[in-house]
Every structure is written in C-alpha cells, then in structure tokens.
Amino acid sequence: MNIVLLSGGSGKRLWPLSNDIRSKQFIKIFEKEDGTYESMVQRMYRQIKKSDPEATVTIATSRNQISAIHNQLGEDVHISLEPCRRDTFPAIALATAYLADVRGIDPEEPVVVCPVDPYVEDDYFEALKALCEQAKKGEANLVLMGIEPTYPSEKYGYIIPENNSNTADVRTFREKPSADAAQEYIAQGALWNGGVFAYKLKYVLEKAHERMDFTDYEDLFSKYDSLAKISFDYAVVEKEPRIQVMRFGGQWKDLGTWNTLTEAMEESCVGEGIMNETCENVHIINELGLPVLAMGLQDVVISASPDGILVSDKEQSSYIKPFVDKIDNQIMFAEKSWGSFRVLDVETESLTIKVTLNEGHSMNYHSHKNRDEVWIVISGRGKTVVDGMEQQVEAGDVITMQVGCRHMILAETELKLVEVQLGKEISVHDKQKFSLE
Amino acid sequence: MNIVLLSGGSGKRLWPLSNDIRSKQFIKIFEKEDGTYESMVQRMYRQIKKSDPEATVTIATSRNQISAIHNQLGEDVHISLEPCRRDTFPAIALATAYLADVRGIDPEEPVVVCPVDPYVEDDYFEALKALCEQAKKGEANLVLMGIEPTYPSEKYGYIIPENNSNTADVRTFREKPSADAAQEYIAQGALWNGGVFAYKLKYVLEKAHERMDFTDYEDLFSKYDSLAKISFDYAVVEKEPRIQVMRFGGQWKDLGTWNTLTEAMEESCVGEGIMNETCENVHIINELGLPVLAMGLQDVVISASPDGILVSDKEQSSYIKPFVDKIDNQIMFAEKSWGSFRVLDVETESLTIKVTLNEGHSMNYHSHKNRDEVWIVISGRGKTVVDGMEQQVEAGDVITMQVGCRHMILAETELKLVEVQLGKEISVHDKQKFSLE
C-alpha cells in the first residue's frame, strides 16, 4: 500500500501545546501499553505498519516539520517536502509526482491520501487497504472514504451516494450544511467526507498536468511557490464524474480541538497533576516542570506548556483561535532535528536558554553580529569548534563567544547546555552560517 | 498608639503564592490608586500610618520574614524577632518585653496587638485607637475587638458580652461553635473575636512573669526556645475575669483562603491573563512570565507561580491544605534581604538559577563542598571576591568557582546573574560562610 499522509499546518486550536512551529500531530499525548506516550503521527505510523508492514508511507509536509518527523518516526519515512504552503491540490500533485519520479512507483499503482490527525483504530487501516484495492479495479477515477455520521454535524462535508451499498457511486457533495439540512442528508444515507482519496497514480498526474505546467517532480518542486492555492476537493473532486465512496463505520475522531482531543485520551492527566475528588471530566496536559492542582472543576481542560497556560471549559475551547491570535507568541520551546531548546529567562539585554543536543548531532557552524554568547555544559560530552579551534568539552566546561566569533558544538553523547545570549539586539535572525573546512 | 502586628507562619492555604518561606502577607495582590500593587502587610502599614502618623509599629515575627518585611516596609519598622515559633502567648510576651526594655515604653502605656492579615478600611484603625484609649482607662485588664457577625460562621471564636452597649464587659467565650449554636449566640448579641487585644504594657509583663522565669527582654529572648507553646487566648484571656469588648461594625475580612482573598481584589487579573466573555467570577493571579488564557469558567481562581499552578473552584479552594502537603515543594522563588532568586532549570547534576541583587547588597562570602558554580552577569555591575581576589564585573562577565573556592558578589547597581551549579550532590545546606578580612 502506498500511503500519503497530509501533515497540515501549525494550528492554534490546541494552544499552548501547538504553536507556529510546533503542530498538534507531534504532541505526545496518547499513552501506550508500556506507559510511555506517543503523538498522533507516531500513533498513526505505528498503526499503518501494524496493518501493512510493507506499506510505504510518504508524509507531505513543510520544512518546519521535518525535524519533528525524523525525531519521532526515524529516518525510514519518506517525505514529500512542500517548499511553501499551497493547499491540498498542489500538495497531493507534488507527493504523487514524488512517488512516480523519485520512488519509481508504477503509474497503474493505487495511492491513498489521508490526513495525519484522525484518531482511529486498526479497522481504519483495513478500510484504507480496501480503498486502494477498489481504486486499482478502475471502476472509478477516485474512491473516497465515507464516515458513518454519528450526529448532524455542521463542520463536515457530506457525501451523498447513489445507494446504500458498501461501495457506491457518488451522486453529489454538500459542504458544511446547517444541522437541519445535515439531518435530512443523513436520513437519505449521506456520509461524512473523511478527507481520504484513493486513485491510480497516473490519474492525479494527468489532472496535475492539465492545470500546471511542469515536466517532472523536480520541475514541479522548483515551481511550487508559483502554483495557485487550491484545494484538491475544488480542483479535482468536484469536477470528476466517476467517483465512488466506501462506507466506514469504525471509530473515527477528528482531534482538532481540546474537546475532541481529551475524549481520545486514555489518562486524565499527562505530566505533573493532582485533581481532588470533586473534579469531573477534567483533563490536565502539563509540559511545565511545575505541579498543577485542580479542585472542584467540571468539564475543564488545563494545558500548560512553556508557551502559556490554558484553563477552559471543554465546549468553549473550540473558540480559542482569536484569543491565541492576540497572544504575543515568543516561541519558548522547540524540537529540532538536532534536539530541542527551551527558553529559561528573558531580559531586555539577555536571553537564557537550555539546549539539548541528541547524541551524534551538532549545531550549524555560525556566528552572530549583535550578541555575545556563553555556554555552560551541564551534562554529557562533545566537541566545540570556536573560530576554527577544536576542543573536547564535558559537564562543567564554560565556553565564551564574542560577537562575530564562529562556533558550533557536536554532541558525542546526549549533551545539555545552558546558553546565555548577551546584547542590545537579540534576534533569532542574527545568525550567519559557515561551512566547516 | 503602640501597635504590635502578629505576622504569622507560612500557611499553605494560598499555595502556590505562599509556601514554607514565603507568607501570604507579602504577596502583592492589592491594586493601589497609582496602578501598582501592594501586599497585605504593606496595605496595613500604610493604613496605620495614615490613621496615626505617630504610631509605633512593631512586627512580631520569625527570622525568615525579616528580609521581606524590610524590603516591603523599609528600615523604620520595629521587629520583635521570635527565635523560633512558640504560639501567641510567648510571642506577645516577647514583643511586650521588647517595647518595655528595648524601646523604653512606660509600663502604664496601652498596647494593641492585632493580626497582620485582616482586610479592613480606615475605620478599623480608628477602632484600634479607641481600644487603646479604653485600655488606658483601666476599667478592665484586657479590651478585645468584637466584630459584628455577618453570618453564623463555624470558623471564628464568639465573644458573648454582658449587654449590647458599644463597650461591654465580657460574659464568656465560645470557640468555633456549630452553625446552629452560632445562630443562637448571634441572636443573643454575640460578636466574632477579631484577634485584637489591647492592654497596659505592665499587665502582660505581669502575666508573663507569672508563667515564665525571666528577668528582661534579652533574657526572655535567650530562653525563647525553652518556652511552652501556648496561645494568648488559653494562657491569659480565658483566665482573666476583667475583660471588656468594643463592638466593630466596619468592613473586616479574613483573607485566609483564595475564596476570601479574591473577594478583596479590585482587579480580576494580576499578571498576564486573558478571560473570554463567558468567564464569570474568575480571578487570575499569575506570577509566571507566561500568558494564562481562561475560557468559559465560573467561580474559579487560577494562581500560577514558580512553585506550581492552582486551578480551583473558589469554594473548594478552602480544602487545599492536604493536597499541598502532598506536593514535593522545591522552593522555586524566594525574596531575600539582598534581592531574590528564581530556579530556572533542574537536572540531576545541575541547577540553574537567576539571582537579582539589590543595589548595594551582597551575598555572604561562602564556599561549597560538593559543587562547582558559574556566574554569568546578565545586567548591572558590581564587584566579586573569589578566594580573596577582588574584581570589577559587569554584564557579560563570566566567573567560574571550583569546589571549595570562597566567593561573594556585591551589587554596585541592581545586578542580575545566571548561576549554574554543577555537582552530584547539590543541596542548599552545602554552604560554609566566612568573614571577609
């Protein structure tokens, strides 16, 4: 099975755990059998590999997610890098061209595209396989997954099939209807659109060539920023007469808000938290190294991260976006390809951060125009290069770097350091990179 | 007027803003007219001085509050230092001896003792003056303040007067009755015991000499740790036949729990916080440098400090103590005579803190047996002494101190530094002090 996972944008609906550079799909929130936690993308990847060990998984995403993907899934996963965000039609076209031209998949092979963030069980992946098989038959150009609706939601698209059989031709679509209209569609056998598309690889390549002027994957990649933003639904699905839908009646939850996300959590508390006996339907997700004590609350989610603290009635949490837009978000924590960093202290002329470098990883060799820096290694060992001079370092060593000084550090074991930045104009943009001879 | 303010223990009921070394009376929570905030002790001191500029204020307290008292009230306030905690009779006896022997107050002069934490208006201080004048008359040995009860509370002591006149002899006391009994006492004209005692100085000295073997203040101070723990109510009030009570009908709030404390707050939010329009009767007290977002909450207090985060229904917040007892409280923030510190990061073999030294202040000259330290000055300037060597320092300077190295820093301006402690056994008790020649 060839699966393309669409790993979407940042999203503020799960603030303070998601932010401009950290997406909800990477939050480790689901408890596994061994007591450790996994993220949405880890859960889905594990489920895919369990359902079909031979599956090739390609994640369509942007540059700022690559570090987190490799940290969480390892190096085996394929990535179709989107140079910038251009909605789902360009993203699916690029991923399809990647499968054809880079990975050499036969144009007659089926591909299934699905979002990275539904909360599902193993039967969902069996359904994906069935979609692929159906696409391969060629009875239709596109095969969609129709989710059996559980209530007349106003937030989903509806697929109206010709009949009630398991696999049916699609008569028409209805986008986000009113609850009354939704109720009527459901009575007629309508299904929620699960955002899953299965097709033969050559079909989407043809559709892409019809709308975009490119020769192959590399050419499309180089022109990506000039492509129009347009959704796959609008550019392809709505214009295609030959579409089938397959019904799916298993568990399917859209984890886009705290309300739905906490419903999917096994444990009511992730991180340090205490609830008294009068709390009901309360969830705590605490990434700060501080205890959270909740007393006498009902239907509340508490989420704390270095970016901020949310305390919300669960229903109300779906209205979070405009409030988060107002918050001036200095990024206080980030996961990177080489490890992670956390802001410890912010002053007008200094910034103190803690950096964790994964074993074998290093920073770029770089310098700053407007700040001095000091590193204090607090654990692990490694090697620094400062203005061309190599030095072995370990816990307790202090390295000072003046303005303009080129520097890097390589972690020979996991290595942690406290970095103090000093200057009148401290900015993440003040960084010049150099290659090490 | 001679006022003794009893500044009691730490108290966990206002966690995470109060802890073992930081008491509720020092939390800056009350907005002043100029938009800045003052603490309970600052508010009371300001009110006393407004009501009676000639008043001498003596605060009876323990060593760990002295820094905070001088930081908040300046150097003019008198302190009766309790070498250890020995309940209110020894505390009042010691403070009274301090007034007589150290401050030379005439034994015929009246003294009024009151708690530091009621939330009151100017009329309360007029009432204190009236108590003093009444004590001076000598019609009784003790004059108490009787608060007009507003409801049949089970948590206060009740004073039953002989009659309903403004100043009356006391018939008897009832400690924390049931609500039904309280209702009956109130119907009979009973008053809440406001914890205020006015007396002629010589009276308490006599009572003290009856129970304790001492010559003068210094002798009592030196023997303080051998005194029995006993309350003034039990040792003196309950045994005294000649007591009067004066009625007080003005505002009087006991700010012992989040429920009552938030009622007294002018602003619903102290620190960084946003509430959406569906929040009702919500208070945010946020000392973390992170935004708090509250949505859809009713009757909730959110309090965040470096020690932890409380989210509680206001009623429920009065049951906080056993939960806080369970929390392993590493002190993450403290105000000291020389400034303050905040823990930034805790690892198994390192601890990173931020230290702010007030202008003109310095640390003790000291060393550690089991840890190295590094200082990075991030703002201000001063002078370090390291193993006897003096050095001028300013922002950007790095000072490294090996195990056993003697060190101190003096702030010539306000000075901030990041201190990284490194070692296998980091403990606050690992400190040897030395005098500077």
Coordinates of N, CA and C in Angstrom, one line a residue, chain A residues 15 274-278 288-297 300 302 304-313 316-317 319-320 323-324 326-327 332 344-347 349-350 352 354 374 376-379 395-396 398 400 416 418 420 422, chain B residues 15 274-278 288-297 300 302 304-313 316-317 319-320 323-324 326-327 332 344-347 349-350 352 354 374 376-379 395-396 398 400 416 418 420 422:
Chain A
W15 N -3.5 25.4 21.3 CA -2.6 26.2 22.1 C -2.8 25.8 23.6
I274 N -2.5 17.0 40.0 CA -3.3 16.4 41.0 C -4.7 16.9 40.9
M275 N -5.7 16.0 41.0 CA -7.1 16.5 41.0 C -7.8 16.0 42.3
N276 N -8.6 16.9 42.9 CA -9.3 16.4 44.1 C -10.5 15.6 43.6
E277 N -11.2 15.0 44.6 CA -12.3 14.1 44.3 C -13.5 14.8 43.7
T278 N -13.6 16.1 43.8 CA -14.7 16.8 43.3 C -14.6 17.2 41.8
L288 N 5.0 21.7 31.8 CA 5.9 22.5 32.6 C 6.4 21.6 33.7
G289 N 7.5 21.9 34.3 CA 8.1 21.1 35.4 C 7.5 21.6 36.7
L290 N 6.3 22.0 36.7 CA 5.6 22.5 37.9 C 4.4 21.7 38.2
P291 N 4.0 21.5 39.5 CA 2.8 20.7 39.7 C 1.5 21.6 39.4
V292 N 0.5 20.9 38.9 CA -0.8 21.6 38.7 C -1.8 20.9 39.7
L293 N -2.5 21.7 40.4 CA -3.5 21.2 41.4 C -4.9 21.7 40.9
A294 N -5.8 20.8 40.6 CA -7.1 21.1 40.2 C -8.1 20.7 41.2
M295 N -9.0 21.6 41.6 CA -10.0 21.3 42.6 C -11.4 21.8 42.2
G296 N -12.4 20.9 42.3 CA -13.8 21.3 42.2 C -14.1 21.7 40.8
L297 N -13.5 21.2 39.7 CA -13.8 21.6 38.4 C -14.6 20.6 37.6
V300 N -13.4 20.6 32.3 CA -12.4 21.6 32.1 C -11.1 20.9 31.6
I302 N -7.1 21.7 31.3 CA -5.9 22.5 31.7 C -4.7 22.1 30.9
A304 N -0.7 23.2 30.0 CA 0.4 24.2 30.4 C 1.6 23.8 29.6
S305 N 2.2 24.7 29.0 CA 3.5 24.5 28.3 C 4.3 25.7 28.4
P306 N 5.6 25.7 28.0 CA 6.4 26.9 28.1 C 5.8 28.1 27.3
D307 N 4.8 27.9 26.4 CA 4.2 29.0 25.7 C 3.1 29.6 26.5
G308 N 2.5 28.9 27.5 CA 1.4 29.5 28.2 C 0.5 28.5 28.9
I309 N -0.6 29.0 29.5 CA -1.4 28.1 30.3 C -2.9 28.3 29.8
L310 N -3.5 27.2 29.4 CA -4.9 27.3 29.1 C -5.8 26.7 30.2
V311 N -6.8 27.3 30.6 CA -7.8 26.7 31.5 C -9.1 27.0 30.9
S312 N -9.8 25.9 30.3 CA -11.0 26.2 29.6 C -12.1 25.1 29.8
D313 N -13.3 25.6 29.9 CA -14.4 24.7 29.7 C -14.2 24.0 28.3
Q316 N -16.2 25.4 25.3 CA -15.7 26.8 25.0 C -14.3 26.7 24.3
S317 N -13.6 25.6 24.5 CA -12.2 25.6 24.0 C -12.2 25.6 22.4
Y319 N -13.5 27.8 20.7 CA -13.5 29.2 20.3 C -12.1 29.9 20.6
I320 N -11.1 29.1 20.7 CA -9.8 29.6 21.2 C -9.1 30.5 20.3
F323 N -8.4 34.3 20.5 CA -7.7 34.7 21.7 C -6.2 34.4 21.6
V324 N -5.9 33.3 21.0 CA -4.5 32.9 20.8 C -3.8 33.9 19.8
K326 N -4.2 36.9 19.7 CA -3.9 38.1 20.4 C -2.6 38.0 21.3
I327 N -2.3 36.7 21.6 CA -1.1 36.5 22.5 C 0.1 36.6 21.7
M332 N 8.8 29.5 23.1 CA 9.5 29.2 24.3 C 10.1 27.8 24.3
L344 N 14.6 29.8 29.1 CA 14.6 29.8 30.6 C 14.3 31.2 31.2
D345 N 14.8 32.2 30.5 CA 14.7 33.6 31.1 C 14.9 34.6 30.0
V346 N 14.0 35.6 30.0 CA 14.1 36.7 29.0 C 14.3 38.0 29.8
E347 N 15.3 38.7 29.5 CA 15.6 40.1 30.0 C 15.8 41.0 28.8
E349 N 18.3 42.8 27.8 CA 19.6 42.6 27.1 C 20.2 41.2 27.3
S350 N 19.4 40.3 27.6 CA 19.9 38.9 27.7 C 18.8 37.9 27.5
T352 N 18.3 33.6 28.2 CA 19.0 32.4 28.7 C 18.1 31.2 28.2
K354 N 18.1 26.7 27.4 CA 18.6 25.4 27.7 C 18.6 24.6 26.4
V374 N 27.5 32.7 25.9 CA 28.3 31.8 26.9 C 27.6 30.5 26.9
I376 N 27.5 26.9 29.1 CA 27.9 26.1 30.2 C 27.4 24.7 30.0
V377 N 28.3 23.7 29.8 CA 27.8 22.4 29.6 C 27.3 21.8 30.9
I378 N 26.1 21.3 31.0 CA 25.6 20.8 32.3 C 25.5 19.3 32.3
S379 N 25.5 18.6 31.2 CA 25.7 17.2 31.2 C 26.1 16.7 29.8
A395 N 30.6 18.2 31.1 CA 29.8 18.9 32.1 C 30.8 19.8 33.0
G396 N 30.4 21.1 33.1 CA 31.2 22.0 33.9 C 32.0 22.9 33.0
V398 N 33.0 25.8 30.4 CA 32.4 27.1 30.0 C 33.0 27.6 28.8
T400 N 33.1 30.8 26.1 CA 32.6 32.2 25.8 C 32.8 32.5 24.4
K416 N 23.7 18.5 27.3 CA 22.8 19.6 27.6 C 23.7 20.8 28.0
V418 N 23.5 25.2 29.1 CA 22.8 26.5 29.3 C 23.5 27.5 28.4
V420 N 23.7 31.5 27.5 CA 23.3 32.9 27.9 C 23.7 33.8 26.7
L422 N 23.9 37.6 25.2 CA 24.0 39.0 25.8 C 24.2 40.0 24.7
Chain B
W15 N -1.4 28.5 48.6 CA -0.5 27.9 47.6 C -1.0 28.2 46.2
I274 N -5.8 36.5 30.2 CA -6.9 36.8 29.3 C -8.1 36.0 29.7
M275 N -9.3 36.6 29.8 CA -10.5 35.8 30.0 C -11.5 36.1 28.9
N276 N -12.2 35.0 28.4 CA -13.2 35.3 27.4 C -14.5 35.8 28.1
E277 N -15.4 36.2 27.3 CA -16.6 36.8 27.8 C -17.5 35.9 28.5
T278 N -17.3 34.6 28.4 CA -18.1 33.6 29.1 C -17.6 33.3 30.5
L288 N 4.0 33.9 36.8 CA 4.9 33.3 35.8 C 4.9 34.2 34.6
G289 N 6.0 34.2 33.9 CA 6.1 35.1 32.7 C 5.4 34.5 31.5
L290 N 4.3 33.8 31.7 CA 3.6 33.1 30.6 C 2.2 33.6 30.6
P291 N 1.6 33.7 29.4 CA 0.2 34.1 29.4 C -0.8 33.0 29.9
V292 N -1.8 33.4 30.6 CA -2.8 32.5 31.1 C -4.1 32.8 30.3
L293 N -4.7 31.8 29.7 CA -6.0 32.1 28.9 C -7.1 31.3 29.6
A294 N -8.2 32.0 30.1 CA -9.3 31.3 30.8 C -10.5 31.4 29.9
M295 N -11.2 30.3 29.7 CA -12.4 30.4 28.8 C -13.6 29.6 29.5
G296 N -14.7 30.2 29.5 CA -15.9 29.5 30.0 C -15.9 29.0 31.4
L297 N -15.2 29.7 32.3 CA -15.2 29.3 33.7 C -16.1 30.1 34.6
V300 N -14.0 30.5 39.6 CA -12.7 29.8 39.6 C -11.6 30.7 39.9
I302 N -7.4 31.0 39.4 CA -6.3 30.4 38.8 C -5.1 31.2 39.4
A304 N -0.8 31.1 39.5 CA 0.4 30.4 39.0 C 1.6 31.1 39.5
S305 N 2.6 30.4 40.0 CA 3.8 30.9 40.5 C 4.9 29.9 40.1
P306 N 6.2 30.2 40.3 CA 7.2 29.3 40.1 C 7.0 28.0 40.9
D307 N 6.2 28.0 41.9 CA 6.0 26.8 42.7 C 5.0 25.9 42.2
G308 N 4.1 26.4 41.3 CA 3.0 25.5 40.8 C 1.9 26.3 40.3
I309 N 0.8 25.5 39.9 CA -0.4 26.2 39.3 C -1.6 25.6 40.0
L310 N -2.4 26.5 40.5 CA -3.7 26.1 41.1 C -4.8 26.5 40.2
V311 N -5.7 25.6 39.9 CA -7.0 25.9 39.3 C -8.1 25.3 40.1
S312 N -8.9 26.2 40.8 CA -9.8 25.7 41.8 C -11.1 26.5 41.7
D313 N -12.2 25.7 41.9 CA -13.5 26.3 42.3 C -13.2 27.0 43.6
Q316 N -14.2 25.3 46.8 CA -13.3 24.1 47.1 C -11.9 24.5 47.5
S317 N -11.5 25.8 47.2 CA -10.1 26.1 47.5 C -9.8 26.1 49.0
Y319 N -10.2 23.8 50.9 CA -9.8 22.4 51.3 C -8.4 22.1 50.7
I320 N -7.6 23.1 50.4 CA -6.4 22.9 49.6 C -5.3 22.2 50.4
F323 N -3.7 18.7 50.0 CA -3.1 18.4 48.6 C -1.8 19.1 48.5
V324 N -1.7 20.3 49.1 CA -0.4 21.0 49.0 C 0.7 20.2 49.8
K326 N 1.0 17.2 50.0 CA 1.5 16.1 49.2 C 2.5 16.5 48.1
I327 N 2.4 17.8 47.8 CA 3.3 18.3 46.7 C 4.7 18.5 47.2
M332 N 11.0 27.4 44.5 CA 11.4 27.8 43.1 C 11.6 29.3 43.1
L344 N 15.6 28.3 37.5 CA 15.3 28.2 36.0 C 15.2 26.8 35.5
D345 N 16.1 26.0 36.0 CA 16.2 24.6 35.5 C 16.8 23.7 36.5
V346 N 16.2 22.5 36.6 CA 16.6 21.5 37.5 C 17.0 20.2 36.7
E347 N 18.3 19.8 36.8 CA 18.7 18.5 36.3 C 19.3 17.7 37.4
E349 N 22.3 16.6 37.9 CA 23.6 17.0 38.3 C 23.9 18.5 38.0
S350 N 22.8 19.3 37.9 CA 23.0 20.7 37.7 C 21.7 21.4 38.2
T352 N 20.1 25.5 37.6 CA 20.4 26.8 37.1 C 19.4 27.8 37.7
K354 N 18.4 32.1 38.6 CA 18.6 33.5 38.3 C 18.6 34.3 39.6
V374 N 29.1 28.5 38.3 CA 29.5 29.5 37.2 C 28.5 30.7 37.3
I376 N 27.2 34.1 35.3 CA 27.2 35.0 34.1 C 26.4 36.2 34.5
V377 N 27.1 37.3 34.6 CA 26.4 38.6 34.9 C 25.6 39.0 33.7
I378 N 24.2 39.2 33.8 CA 23.4 39.5 32.7 C 23.0 41.0 32.7
S379 N 23.1 41.6 33.8 CA 22.9 43.1 33.8 C 23.4 43.7 35.1
A395 N 27.8 43.2 33.0 CA 27.1 42.3 32.1 C 28.0 41.7 31.1
G396 N 27.9 40.4 30.9 CA 28.8 39.6 30.0 C 29.9 38.9 30.7
V398 N 32.0 36.4 33.0 CA 31.7 35.0 33.5 C 32.7 34.7 34.6
T400 N 34.0 31.6 37.2 CA 33.9 30.2 37.5 C 34.5 29.9 38.9
K416 N 21.9 41.5 38.0 CA 21.3 40.2 37.7 C 22.3 39.2 37.2
V418 N 23.0 34.8 36.0 CA 22.6 33.4 35.9 C 23.6 32.6 36.6
V420 N 24.9 28.8 37.4 CA 24.8 27.3 37.1 C 25.6 26.6 38.2
L422 N 26.9 22.9 39.5 CA 27.3 21.6 38.9 C 27.8 20.7 39.9

